[in-house]
Coordinates of C-alpha atoms in Angstrom, one line a residue:
Chain A
M26 CA 7.4 -28.8 43.9
K27 CA 10.7 -27.5 44.2
R28 CA 13.4 -29.7 43.9
H29 CA 17.0 -28.3 44.8
T30 CA 19.3 -29.1 42.0
N31 CA 23.1 -28.5 42.3
D32 CA 23.1 -26.4 39.0
V33 CA 26.1 -24.2 40.1
I34 CA 27.5 -23.7 36.9
L35 CA 24.2 -22.9 35.0
E36 CA 23.1 -20.5 38.0
S37 CA 26.0 -18.5 38.6
A38 CA 26.6 -18.0 34.5
T39 CA 22.9 -17.1 34.6
T40 CA 23.4 -14.6 37.3
F41 CA 26.0 -12.4 35.0
I42 CA 24.7 -13.4 31.6
T43 CA 21.1 -12.2 32.5
F44 CA 22.3 -8.7 32.8
I45 CA 24.4 -8.8 29.8
I46 CA 21.1 -9.8 27.5
F47 CA 19.2 -7.1 29.4
L48 CA 21.6 -4.4 28.4
F49 CA 21.7 -5.7 24.9
A50 CA 17.9 -5.4 25.0
V51 CA 17.9 -2.1 26.1
Y52 CA 20.4 -0.9 23.5
L53 CA 18.4 -2.7 20.8
F54 CA 15.4 -0.5 22.3
F55 CA 16.9 2.8 22.1
A56 CA 18.6 1.9 18.8
G57 CA 15.6 1.3 16.8
H58 CA 14.7 4.4 15.3
Y59 CA 18.3 4.7 13.6
T60 CA 19.7 1.1 13.1
P61 CA 18.0 -2.1 13.3
G62 CA 16.0 -2.8 16.4
G63 CA 12.9 -1.3 18.4
G64 CA 10.3 -2.0 20.9
F65 CA 9.5 -5.7 19.7
I66 CA 12.7 -7.2 19.3
G67 CA 13.9 -5.3 22.6
G68 CA 10.8 -6.8 24.3
L69 CA 11.6 -10.4 23.1
V70 CA 15.4 -10.1 24.2
T71 CA 14.3 -8.7 27.6
A72 CA 11.8 -11.7 27.9
S73 CA 14.4 -14.2 26.9
A74 CA 16.5 -12.8 29.8
L75 CA 13.7 -13.4 32.1
V76 CA 13.3 -16.9 30.6
L77 CA 17.1 -17.7 31.3
V78 CA 16.3 -16.8 34.9
L79 CA 13.2 -19.0 34.9
L80 CA 15.2 -22.1 33.1
A81 CA 18.3 -21.6 35.7
F82 CA 16.0 -21.2 38.7
D83 CA 12.2 -21.6 38.7
I84 CA 9.1 -19.7 38.6
Q85 CA 9.0 -18.9 42.5
T86 CA 12.4 -17.4 42.3
L87 CA 11.8 -15.2 39.2
R88 CA 8.4 -14.1 41.1
Q89 CA 10.6 -13.0 44.1
I90 CA 13.2 -11.1 42.4
L91 CA 10.5 -9.3 39.8
P92 CA 7.2 -9.3 41.6
I93 CA 5.3 -8.2 38.5
D94 CA 2.3 -8.9 37.5
Y95 CA 2.8 -9.4 33.7
K96 CA -0.9 -8.9 32.6
L97 CA -1.1 -5.7 34.1
M98 CA 2.2 -4.9 32.4
T99 CA 0.6 -5.6 28.9
A100 CA -2.2 -3.5 29.9
I101 CA 0.0 -0.3 31.0
G102 CA 2.1 -0.8 27.7
M103 CA -1.0 -0.8 25.4
L104 CA -2.3 2.3 27.7
I105 CA 1.0 4.0 26.9
A106 CA 0.6 3.1 23.2
V107 CA -2.8 4.0 22.6
L108 CA -2.5 7.4 24.4
T109 CA 0.6 8.4 22.7
A110 CA -1.2 7.7 19.4
S111 CA -4.2 9.4 20.5
G112 CA -2.3 12.6 22.1
A113 CA -2.7 14.1 18.8
L114 CA -6.6 14.0 19.3
L115 CA -5.6 17.1 21.9
F116 CA -4.1 19.1 19.1
N117 CA -6.7 18.4 16.5
V118 CA -4.1 16.7 14.3
P119 CA -4.9 13.4 12.6
F120 CA -4.5 10.5 15.0
F121 CA -0.9 9.2 15.4
T122 CA 0.8 12.4 14.3
H123 CA 3.9 12.3 16.2
A124 CA 6.2 15.1 17.7
H125 CA 9.7 15.7 18.0
D126 CA 12.6 18.0 18.4
Y127 CA 16.1 18.2 19.3
F128 CA 17.2 19.0 22.9
N129 CA 20.3 19.6 24.5
L130 CA 20.5 17.0 27.7
P131 CA 23.1 17.3 30.1
L132 CA 24.8 14.5 29.5
F133 CA 24.2 13.2 26.3
G134 CA 24.5 16.7 24.4
K135 CA 22.3 17.1 21.4
T136 CA 19.8 14.3 21.4
S137 CA 16.6 14.3 19.1
L138 CA 13.5 13.1 21.2
H139 CA 10.6 11.7 19.3
T140 CA 7.0 10.4 20.8
A141 CA 7.6 7.3 18.6
M142 CA 9.5 6.7 21.5
L143 CA 6.9 6.2 23.9
F144 CA 5.1 4.5 21.6
D145 CA 7.9 1.9 21.2
L146 CA 7.8 2.0 25.1
G147 CA 4.2 0.6 24.9
V148 CA 5.2 -2.2 22.4
Y149 CA 8.0 -3.0 24.4
L150 CA 5.8 -3.6 27.5
V151 CA 3.4 -5.6 25.8
V152 CA 5.8 -7.9 24.1
V153 CA 7.5 -8.6 27.5
G154 CA 4.2 -8.9 29.1
V155 CA 2.4 -11.2 26.8
T156 CA 5.6 -13.5 26.5
M157 CA 5.9 -13.6 30.2
T158 CA 2.4 -14.5 30.4
I159 CA 2.5 -17.2 28.1
I160 CA 5.4 -19.0 29.2
Q161 CA 4.2 -18.3 32.9
T162 CA 0.6 -19.8 32.3
I163 CA 2.0 -22.9 30.7
G164 CA 4.6 -23.4 33.3
E165 CA 2.3 -23.4 36.1
S166 CA -0.5 -25.4 34.6
D167 CA 0.1 -29.1 35.4
Chain B
M29 CA -12.6 17.6 15.4
I30 CA -10.7 15.8 12.0
N31 CA -10.5 12.5 13.9
L32 CA -14.3 11.7 14.0
P33 CA -14.1 8.8 11.9
L34 CA -11.7 7.1 14.4
L35 CA -13.9 7.4 17.5
P36 CA -15.8 4.4 16.8
I37 CA -12.8 2.3 17.0
L38 CA -11.0 4.4 19.8
I39 CA -13.5 4.3 22.4
P40 CA -13.7 0.7 22.6
L41 CA -10.0 0.2 22.4
I42 CA -9.1 2.6 25.2
T43 CA -12.1 0.9 27.1
G44 CA -10.7 -2.3 26.7
V45 CA -7.2 -1.6 27.8
I46 CA -8.6 0.2 30.8
L47 CA -10.9 -2.8 31.8
M48 CA -7.6 -5.3 31.7
L49 CA -6.2 -3.5 34.5
F50 CA -9.0 -4.8 36.8
P51 CA -10.2 -7.9 35.5
N52 CA -11.7 -9.1 38.5
R53 CA -14.0 -6.1 39.6
L54 CA -17.0 -7.2 38.2
R55 CA -19.5 -4.3 38.6
L56 CA -17.0 -2.1 37.4
Q57 CA -16.3 -4.0 34.0
R58 CA -19.9 -4.2 33.5
S59 CA -20.8 -0.6 34.0
L60 CA -17.7 0.8 32.2
S61 CA -18.3 -1.4 29.3
F62 CA -21.8 -0.5 29.1
G63 CA -21.2 3.2 29.3
S64 CA -18.4 3.3 26.7
T65 CA -20.5 1.5 24.3
L66 CA -23.4 3.8 24.7
V67 CA -20.8 6.5 23.9
T68 CA -19.6 4.6 21.0
I69 CA -23.5 4.6 19.8
L70 CA -23.3 8.5 20.3
A71 CA -19.9 9.0 18.3
S72 CA -21.0 6.8 15.3
A73 CA -24.6 8.6 15.1
Y74 CA -22.9 11.8 15.3
L75 CA -20.4 10.2 12.4
I76 CA -23.5 9.3 10.4
F77 CA -25.4 13.2 10.8
R78 CA -21.8 14.4 9.7
V79 CA -21.2 12.2 6.7
K80 CA -25.0 13.0 5.8
Q81 CA -24.1 16.9 6.0
G82 CA -20.6 16.9 4.3
G83 CA -20.0 13.6 2.5
I84 CA -17.3 11.4 3.0
L85 CA -15.0 11.8 5.9
T86 CA -11.3 11.0 5.8
V87 CA -8.3 10.8 8.2
T88 CA -4.9 9.8 7.2
L89 CA -3.1 8.7 10.0
G90 CA 0.1 10.4 11.3
S91 CA -0.8 13.4 8.8
W92 CA 0.7 11.7 5.8
P93 CA -0.5 12.5 2.6
A94 CA -3.1 10.1 1.3
P95 CA -1.9 7.2 -0.7
F96 CA 1.4 6.9 1.7
G97 CA -0.4 7.0 5.3
I98 CA -3.3 4.7 6.4
T99 CA -6.3 6.3 5.3
L100 CA -9.6 5.8 7.6
V101 CA -12.8 6.5 5.2
S102 CA -16.3 7.0 6.5
D103 CA -18.6 6.8 3.8
M104 CA -22.3 6.6 4.8
L105 CA -21.9 2.6 4.3
S106 CA -19.2 2.3 6.8
A107 CA -20.9 4.9 9.1
L108 CA -24.4 2.9 9.4
L109 CA -22.4 -0.4 9.6
V110 CA -20.3 0.9 12.4
F111 CA -23.4 2.6 13.9
T112 CA -25.4 -0.7 13.7
T113 CA -22.3 -3.0 15.2
S114 CA -22.0 -0.7 18.0
L115 CA -26.0 -0.9 18.6
L116 CA -25.6 -4.7 18.7
V117 CA -22.5 -4.7 21.0
F118 CA -24.7 -2.5 23.7
F119 CA -27.6 -5.0 23.5
V120 CA -25.4 -8.2 23.6
V121 CA -23.5 -6.7 26.6
W122 CA -26.5 -5.9 28.4
Y123 CA -28.1 -9.5 27.6
S124 CA -24.6 -11.0 28.7
I125 CA -24.8 -9.3 32.4
Y126 CA -27.6 -11.5 33.0
Y127 CA -27.1 -14.5 31.0
L128 CA -23.6 -15.7 31.5
S129 CA -21.9 -17.0 34.7
D130 CA -19.8 -14.5 36.9
L131 CA -16.8 -17.0 36.5
H132 CA -17.3 -16.6 32.6
Q133 CA -17.6 -12.7 33.0
R134 CA -14.3 -12.6 35.1
F135 CA -12.1 -14.0 32.4
Y136 CA -11.9 -10.9 30.5
Y137 CA -15.2 -11.3 28.8
Y138 CA -16.2 -7.6 28.2
I139 CA -12.6 -7.1 27.2
A140 CA -12.7 -9.5 24.4
A141 CA -16.1 -7.8 23.3
Q142 CA -14.7 -4.2 23.2
F143 CA -11.9 -5.6 21.2
L144 CA -14.2 -7.5 18.9
L145 CA -16.0 -4.1 18.4
V146 CA -12.6 -2.3 17.6
G147 CA -11.9 -5.0 14.8
V148 CA -15.4 -5.0 13.6
N149 CA -15.6 -1.0 13.6
G150 CA -12.1 -0.9 12.4
A151 CA -12.6 -3.3 9.5
F152 CA -15.6 -1.1 8.5
T153 CA -13.9 2.1 8.5
T154 CA -10.4 1.4 7.1
G155 CA -9.4 2.3 3.8
D156 CA -6.3 0.5 3.3
I157 CA -6.2 -3.1 2.4
F158 CA -3.4 -4.3 4.5
N159 CA -5.0 -2.1 7.5
M160 CA -8.4 -4.2 6.8
F161 CA -6.3 -7.4 7.3
V162 CA -4.7 -6.1 10.7
F163 CA -8.5 -5.2 11.9
F164 CA -9.6 -8.6 10.6
E165 CA -7.3 -10.3 12.5
V166 CA -8.1 -8.2 15.8
F167 CA -11.9 -9.3 15.6
L168 CA -10.9 -13.0 15.1
I169 CA -8.4 -13.0 17.8
S170 CA -11.2 -11.7 20.1
S171 CA -13.5 -14.1 18.6
Y172 CA -11.0 -16.9 19.2
V173 CA -11.2 -16.0 23.0
L174 CA -15.0 -15.7 23.0
I175 CA -15.7 -19.0 21.5
V176 CA -13.1 -21.1 23.5
L177 CA -14.5 -19.0 26.7
G178 CA -15.8 -21.6 29.0
G179 CA -13.6 -24.5 28.1
K180 CA -16.3 -27.5 27.8
P181 CA -15.2 -30.2 25.4
A182 CA -17.4 -29.1 22.6
Q183 CA -15.9 -25.7 22.6
L184 CA -12.3 -27.0 22.5
R185 CA -13.1 -29.0 19.6
E186 CA -15.1 -26.6 17.5
S187 CA -12.9 -23.7 18.2
L188 CA -10.0 -25.6 16.9
K189 CA -11.5 -25.9 13.7
Y190 CA -12.5 -22.4 13.6
L191 CA -9.1 -21.6 14.5
L192 CA -7.7 -23.8 11.8
I193 CA -9.8 -22.5 9.1
N194 CA -9.1 -18.7 10.1
V195 CA -5.5 -19.0 10.0
I196 CA -5.9 -20.4 6.7
S197 CA -8.0 -17.7 5.2
S198 CA -5.9 -15.0 6.7
A199 CA -2.7 -16.5 5.3
L200 CA -4.7 -16.6 2.2
F201 CA -5.6 -12.9 2.5
V202 CA -1.8 -11.7 3.1
M203 CA -1.0 -13.7 0.0
T204 CA -3.6 -12.2 -2.0
V205 CA -2.8 -8.4 -0.7
A206 CA 0.7 -9.6 -1.6
F207 CA -0.2 -10.3 -5.3
L208 CA -2.3 -7.4 -5.6
Y209 CA 0.9 -5.1 -4.1
G210 CA 3.2 -7.0 -6.6
I211 CA 1.1 -5.7 -9.5
I212 CA -0.2 -2.3 -8.3
G213 CA 2.2 -1.2 -6.1
S214 CA -0.2 0.4 -3.5
L215 CA -2.1 -0.6 -0.5
S216 CA -4.4 2.5 -0.3
M217 CA -7.8 1.4 -1.3
A218 CA -8.7 4.5 -3.3
D219 CA -5.1 4.5 -5.2
I220 CA -5.5 0.9 -6.1
S221 CA -9.2 1.5 -7.4
Q222 CA -7.7 4.1 -9.7
K223 CA -4.8 2.3 -10.6
I224 CA -6.8 -0.5 -11.9
S225 CA -9.2 1.5 -13.7
E226 CA -6.1 3.1 -15.5
I227 CA -4.9 -0.3 -17.0
N228 CA -8.5 -1.8 -17.0
Q229 CA -8.3 -5.2 -15.2
P230 CA -6.2 -7.5 -17.3
G231 CA -6.5 -11.2 -16.6
I232 CA -4.1 -11.7 -13.4
L233 CA -6.4 -9.1 -11.5
S234 CA -9.5 -11.1 -12.5
V235 CA -7.7 -14.0 -10.8
I236 CA -6.9 -11.8 -7.7
A237 CA -10.6 -11.1 -7.5
I238 CA -11.4 -14.7 -7.3
L239 CA -8.7 -15.1 -4.4
F240 CA -10.4 -12.0 -2.4
L241 CA -13.8 -13.9 -2.8
I242 CA -12.4 -17.1 -1.6
V243 CA -10.8 -15.2 1.5
F244 CA -13.9 -13.2 2.0
G245 CA -16.0 -16.1 1.2
L246 CA -14.4 -18.1 4.3
K247 CA -15.3 -15.4 6.6
G248 CA -18.6 -14.8 5.5
A249 CA -19.4 -18.3 4.5
I250 CA -20.5 -18.5 1.1
F251 CA -21.4 -22.0 -0.7
P252 CA -18.6 -24.3 -0.8
L253 CA -16.7 -22.6 1.8
Y254 CA -19.5 -22.6 4.8
F255 CA -18.7 -25.9 6.2
W256 CA -16.9 -24.6 9.3
L257 CA -19.9 -22.4 10.4
P258 CA -22.5 -24.6 11.7
G259 CA -20.5 -26.5 14.2
S260 CA -18.5 -23.8 15.3
Y261 CA -21.3 -21.5 15.9
Q262 CA -22.9 -24.1 17.9
V263 CA -21.0 -24.1 20.8
P264 CA -20.4 -20.5 21.9
P265 CA -23.0 -19.1 24.7
T266 CA -26.2 -17.4 23.0
P267 CA -24.6 -13.7 23.7
V268 CA -21.5 -14.6 22.0
L269 CA -23.3 -16.5 19.2
A270 CA -25.4 -13.5 18.6
L271 CA -22.1 -11.4 18.4
F272 CA -20.9 -13.8 15.7
G273 CA -24.0 -14.5 13.8
A274 CA -24.7 -10.7 13.3
L275 CA -21.0 -9.4 13.1
L276 CA -18.7 -11.6 11.8
T277 CA -19.9 -13.1 8.5
K278 CA -21.1 -9.5 7.8
V279 CA -17.6 -8.4 7.8
G280 CA -16.9 -10.8 5.0
V281 CA -19.8 -9.6 3.2
Y282 CA -18.6 -6.3 3.5
G283 CA -15.4 -6.9 2.2
I284 CA -16.7 -8.6 -1.0
L285 CA -18.8 -5.6 -1.3
R286 CA -16.0 -3.1 -1.0
T287 CA -13.6 -4.9 -2.9
Y288 CA -16.1 -6.0 -5.9
S289 CA -17.4 -2.5 -6.2
L290 CA -14.4 -0.5 -5.4
F291 CA -11.4 -2.6 -7.3
F292 CA -12.8 -5.3 -9.7
S293 CA -15.7 -3.6 -11.3
H294 CA -14.4 -3.6 -14.9
Q295 CA -14.8 -7.3 -15.6
P296 CA -18.3 -8.1 -14.2
E297 CA -19.3 -10.9 -17.0
F298 CA -16.6 -12.9 -15.3
T299 CA -16.1 -12.0 -11.5
H300 CA -19.8 -10.8 -11.0
Q301 CA -21.2 -13.8 -12.5
I302 CA -19.5 -16.3 -10.7
L303 CA -20.3 -14.2 -7.2
G304 CA -23.8 -14.5 -8.3
W305 CA -24.1 -18.3 -9.0
L306 CA -21.8 -18.8 -5.6
A307 CA -24.5 -16.6 -3.7
L308 CA -27.5 -18.3 -5.3
A309 CA -26.0 -21.7 -4.5
T310 CA -25.2 -20.3 -0.8
I311 CA -29.0 -19.4 -0.6
L312 CA -29.9 -23.1 -1.4
I313 CA -27.6 -24.7 1.0
G314 CA -28.6 -22.6 3.8
V315 CA -32.2 -23.2 3.0
I316 CA -31.7 -27.1 3.1
G317 CA -29.5 -26.9 6.5
A318 CA -32.4 -24.8 7.8
L319 CA -34.9 -27.0 6.9
A320 CA -33.4 -30.2 7.7
T321 CA -32.5 -29.5 11.4
R322 CA -35.0 -29.9 14.4
D323 CA -32.8 -27.6 16.6
A324 CA -33.6 -24.1 17.2
K325 CA -30.1 -22.9 17.3
Q326 CA -29.2 -24.6 14.0
I327 CA -32.1 -23.4 12.2
L328 CA -31.0 -19.8 12.9
I329 CA -27.3 -20.5 12.1
Y330 CA -28.4 -21.6 8.7
N331 CA -30.4 -18.9 8.3
I332 CA -27.2 -16.6 8.5
I333 CA -25.9 -18.7 5.6
V334 CA -29.2 -17.7 3.4
A335 CA -28.8 -14.1 4.4
V336 CA -25.2 -14.0 3.2
G337 CA -26.4 -15.4 -0.1
V338 CA -29.5 -13.1 -0.6
I339 CA -27.0 -9.9 0.0
L340 CA -24.2 -11.4 -2.1
Y341 CA -26.7 -12.2 -4.8
G342 CA -27.8 -8.1 -4.5
V343 CA -24.2 -7.3 -5.0
S344 CA -23.4 -9.4 -8.0
V345 CA -26.2 -7.9 -9.9
M346 CA -24.4 -4.4 -9.4
T347 CA -27.2 -2.5 -10.1
R348 CA -27.9 0.9 -8.3
Q349 CA -31.1 -0.9 -6.9
S350 CA -30.0 -4.0 -6.1
L351 CA -26.9 -2.6 -4.2
E352 CA -29.6 -0.5 -2.4
G353 CA -31.3 -3.6 -1.7
A354 CA -28.1 -5.1 -0.5
V355 CA -27.4 -2.6 2.0
F356 CA -30.8 -2.0 3.3
Y357 CA -30.8 -6.1 3.8
L358 CA -27.4 -6.1 5.4
I359 CA -28.3 -3.7 8.2
H360 CA -31.6 -5.5 8.6
D361 CA -30.2 -8.9 8.8
M362 CA -27.3 -7.7 11.5
L363 CA -30.1 -6.4 13.4
I364 CA -32.4 -9.2 13.1
K365 CA -30.4 -12.2 13.5
A366 CA -28.8 -10.6 16.8
A367 CA -32.4 -10.1 18.1
L368 CA -33.4 -13.8 16.9
F369 CA -30.3 -15.5 18.9
L370 CA -31.2 -13.5 22.0
L371 CA -34.8 -14.7 22.0
I372 CA -33.7 -18.1 21.1
G373 CA -31.2 -17.6 24.2
V374 CA -34.0 -16.7 26.2
M375 CA -35.9 -19.7 25.2
I376 CA -33.0 -21.9 25.3
G377 CA -32.6 -20.5 29.3
I378 CA -36.0 -21.5 30.0
V379 CA -36.1 -25.2 28.4
G380 CA -32.6 -26.1 29.3
S381 CA -32.0 -27.4 25.6
S382 CA -31.9 -26.2 22.0
R383 CA -33.9 -29.1 20.6
L384 CA -37.5 -28.7 19.2
K385 CA -38.6 -31.7 20.7
D386 CA -38.3 -30.5 23.9
M387 CA -40.2 -27.4 24.0
G388 CA -44.1 -26.9 23.6
G389 CA -46.6 -24.4 24.9
M390 CA -44.6 -21.7 26.1
I391 CA -46.8 -19.3 24.8
K392 CA -49.0 -19.8 27.7
E393 CA -46.6 -18.9 30.3
Y394 CA -44.2 -16.4 28.3
P395 CA -46.9 -14.9 25.9
L396 CA -44.5 -11.6 25.4
L397 CA -41.5 -13.8 24.3
G398 CA -43.6 -15.9 22.0
W399 CA -45.2 -12.8 19.7
T400 CA -41.8 -10.8 20.0
Y401 CA -40.4 -14.0 18.6
F402 CA -43.2 -14.0 16.0
I403 CA -42.7 -10.5 14.9
A404 CA -38.9 -11.2 14.7
A405 CA -39.7 -14.1 12.6
L406 CA -41.8 -12.1 10.5
S407 CA -39.4 -9.3 9.8
L408 CA -36.7 -12.2 9.2
A409 CA -39.0 -13.6 6.1
G410 CA -39.7 -10.1 4.9
I411 CA -43.3 -9.6 5.4
P412 CA -44.4 -5.9 4.4
P413 CA -44.6 -3.5 7.0
L414 CA -41.6 -5.1 8.7
S415 CA -37.7 -4.4 8.0
G416 CA -36.8 -7.7 5.6
F417 CA -39.1 -6.4 3.0
I418 CA -37.5 -3.3 1.3
G419 CA -34.3 -4.8 1.0
K420 CA -35.2 -7.9 -0.6
L421 CA -37.9 -6.0 -2.9
L422 CA -34.9 -4.1 -4.2
I423 CA -32.9 -6.9 -4.6
V424 CA -35.5 -8.8 -6.7
R425 CA -36.4 -5.8 -8.7
G426 CA -32.6 -5.3 -9.4
G427 CA -32.3 -8.9 -10.5
F428 CA -35.4 -8.7 -13.0
E429 CA -34.0 -5.3 -14.2
A430 CA -30.8 -6.7 -15.0
G431 CA -32.5 -9.7 -17.2
D432 CA -32.1 -12.5 -14.7
L433 CA -35.0 -14.8 -14.0
V434 CA -33.6 -17.4 -12.1
G435 CA -31.8 -15.4 -9.2
P436 CA -34.7 -13.6 -8.1
F437 CA -37.0 -16.5 -7.9
V438 CA -34.7 -18.2 -6.0
V439 CA -34.4 -15.3 -3.3
L440 CA -38.3 -15.2 -3.2
I441 CA -38.5 -19.0 -2.9
S442 CA -35.7 -18.9 0.0
S443 CA -37.9 -16.1 1.8
L444 CA -40.8 -18.7 2.1
L445 CA -38.7 -21.5 3.0
V446 CA -36.9 -19.2 5.8
L447 CA -40.2 -18.3 7.1
Y448 CA -41.4 -21.9 7.3
S449 CA -38.1 -22.8 9.2
V450 CA -38.3 -20.4 11.6
I451 CA -42.2 -20.7 12.2
Q452 CA -41.6 -24.3 12.8
I453 CA -39.8 -22.9 16.2
F454 CA -42.7 -20.7 17.0
I455 CA -45.3 -23.6 16.4
R456 CA -43.3 -26.3 17.9
G457 CA -42.1 -24.2 20.9
F458 CA -44.8 -21.9 21.6
W459 CA -48.0 -24.1 20.5
G460 CA -49.4 -27.4 21.8
T461 CA -49.3 -28.6 25.2
P462 CA -47.5 -27.0 28.0
K463 CA -44.6 -28.5 29.8
T464 CA -43.0 -28.0 32.9
Y465 CA -39.5 -26.3 32.2
T466 CA -36.6 -26.6 34.5
G467 CA -34.0 -24.5 32.6
P468 CA -31.2 -22.7 34.2
K469 CA -32.3 -19.5 33.7
R470 CA -36.1 -19.6 33.9
H471 CA -36.0 -16.8 36.5
L472 CA -33.9 -14.3 34.4
T473 CA -36.9 -14.3 31.5
K474 CA -37.8 -10.7 32.2
Q475 CA -34.0 -9.5 32.3
L476 CA -33.2 -11.2 29.3
L477 CA -36.1 -10.2 27.4
T478 CA -35.9 -6.8 27.6
P479 CA -32.6 -6.3 25.5
A480 CA -34.2 -8.6 22.6
L481 CA -37.4 -6.6 22.8
C482 CA -35.4 -3.4 22.4
L483 CA -33.7 -4.7 19.3
V484 CA -37.1 -6.3 17.8
V485 CA -38.5 -2.9 18.4
I486 CA -35.5 -1.2 16.5
T487 CA -35.5 -3.3 13.6
V488 CA -39.4 -2.8 13.4
L489 CA -39.2 0.9 13.2
Y490 CA -36.4 0.2 10.8
G491 CA -38.9 -1.3 8.7
V492 CA -41.8 1.2 9.2
G493 CA -39.5 4.2 9.2
T494 CA -38.0 3.1 5.4
E495 CA -38.9 6.2 4.0
A496 CA -36.9 8.1 6.7
V497 CA -33.6 5.5 6.2
R498 CA -33.7 5.5 2.3
P499 CA -31.8 8.7 1.8
F500 CA -29.1 7.3 4.0
I501 CA -28.8 4.2 1.9
S502 CA -29.1 5.9 -1.1
Q503 CA -26.0 7.9 -0.2
A504 CA -24.3 4.8 1.0
V505 CA -24.8 3.4 -2.5
D506 CA -23.3 6.5 -4.2
P507 CA -19.7 5.4 -3.8
L508 CA -20.3 1.8 -4.8
V509 CA -21.7 2.6 -7.9
D510 CA -19.4 5.3 -8.6
P511 CA -15.9 4.5 -7.0
S512 CA -14.7 8.1 -8.3
I513 CA -16.6 9.6 -5.6
Y514 CA -14.7 7.7 -3.1
I515 CA -11.3 8.4 -4.8
Q516 CA -11.8 11.7 -5.0
A517 CA -12.7 12.1 -1.3
V518 CA -9.6 10.2 -0.3
L519 CA -7.0 11.3 -2.7
K520 CA -8.4 14.8 -2.7
E521 CA -8.1 15.7 -6.5
D522 CA -9.9 18.6 -8.2

């Protein structure tokens, strides 16, 4: 299947643009609580970084770089989200009650940590997993 | 345990997610979904017990105060429906283990079934109109998976129609909620109900009531909006069909029942009259369809439409008696439709075709199947000791009490014709000269018959034990007749 092409410019541009996109995705993900962003858009941007790799190279290459089963990733993301929300059951407060507090972390100083972040992590993983599953499945079926 | 109303949603959700981790380990998939559905049944039975003792249970997610957070409300109606749903999914999962091929089960079948249970239980439990939309989507997306799974050409064709219709009706649902939110400014159902009664339902809200009727009517297949159902329900394998026929249309019916009793109860001479006429037309269309076809599956599919009409007629009359009848009949119909579809599935498995002309004389070889089907058929039509009787009796009496003469007669005549249509299957399938059958699932008859038989036994008990069930039903109807009970339970006012 693999035809070797001479897309040198595309491939070398991809190698460093991908990391910039990925960093932007991480930024969006963490910024979600105070500024626009969050798990959904963070996940989509991450998936777009992966799709860029997919466009510049091919499915095999992406699979070598990141040997991830995206269906499993979706499942784990959902598990994280559901378990975060049902953690409230242990403390006998209504489902989805989040906990948050301020901590003094070594490098960041005073930071607020919130369990909504964990929920967002679940959303992030599901979005990346679902998007990549869709694209890979369509790409592979001839 | 303040999260009790949540358990019937949460248990299948977690199970579904865990099952996604190992789609190929079939034995584990089966036993886990079997076990978790059993736990869901127990949880919902305990929920009924608690609601019976202490009245309506509510939990507002995230510890926010009531109209601002999403409230889950378990009144007796939703608790009973959640229990029935979990029960049906349990028997269908049991049946699917034998009925479906291993390959079919491997492609996320049980996961889709668990998510279907999440969606239906959620839609029955939620007390927030937009959250109801979300749960509708959860079970609709699972149903898309289930209807197309297998990938036969007919399935692909019909799932396309099914998907198109449901996407349109979901868009309409969002628009309707947007209109309602634009006028009322709230999404919590109790809060909406209170605010509508303060402004006494002006004309624009009656328009929204009709829009809700269209939305839920498309899901629940009422008269002019039923056209997609006979084709779409013909194609999926029988256990999936049993799930669809017993649950999905009933969620639409529940939506109408809830909104028309809680929100739009102030102009019944307009909204409820339209609902009444449409319900009667639905009964007629269903009966005509059931009599016209010579295909066992199609006969039952049209009987779904008849039952939707009967229940909605009970809702439209809106007296205490007719509502009790509607709730009785709703639960009866969920149970008996699932049982009948499972039984038809056994017959199709033996014969290898669902056309009546390919069947005949099966009573000789399969007496148990025959008599079970006979009892289920009588129960569907509403013969006195069985479960369909009391619901229809109350609906008919409620109709007469409200001074309507046409409606009750239509309901009564429809019972006769329904009986005729399902007895057709009995007469042509079980009587006559025996044929030799070469159906693919002939050797599995015993395994397949057991869950169906259990379900028929449950419906018989439901009918015989009417006296024991009555207090539950009567408690379920309380908030429908008097929305202030519901509002007070959610908003916690004194």
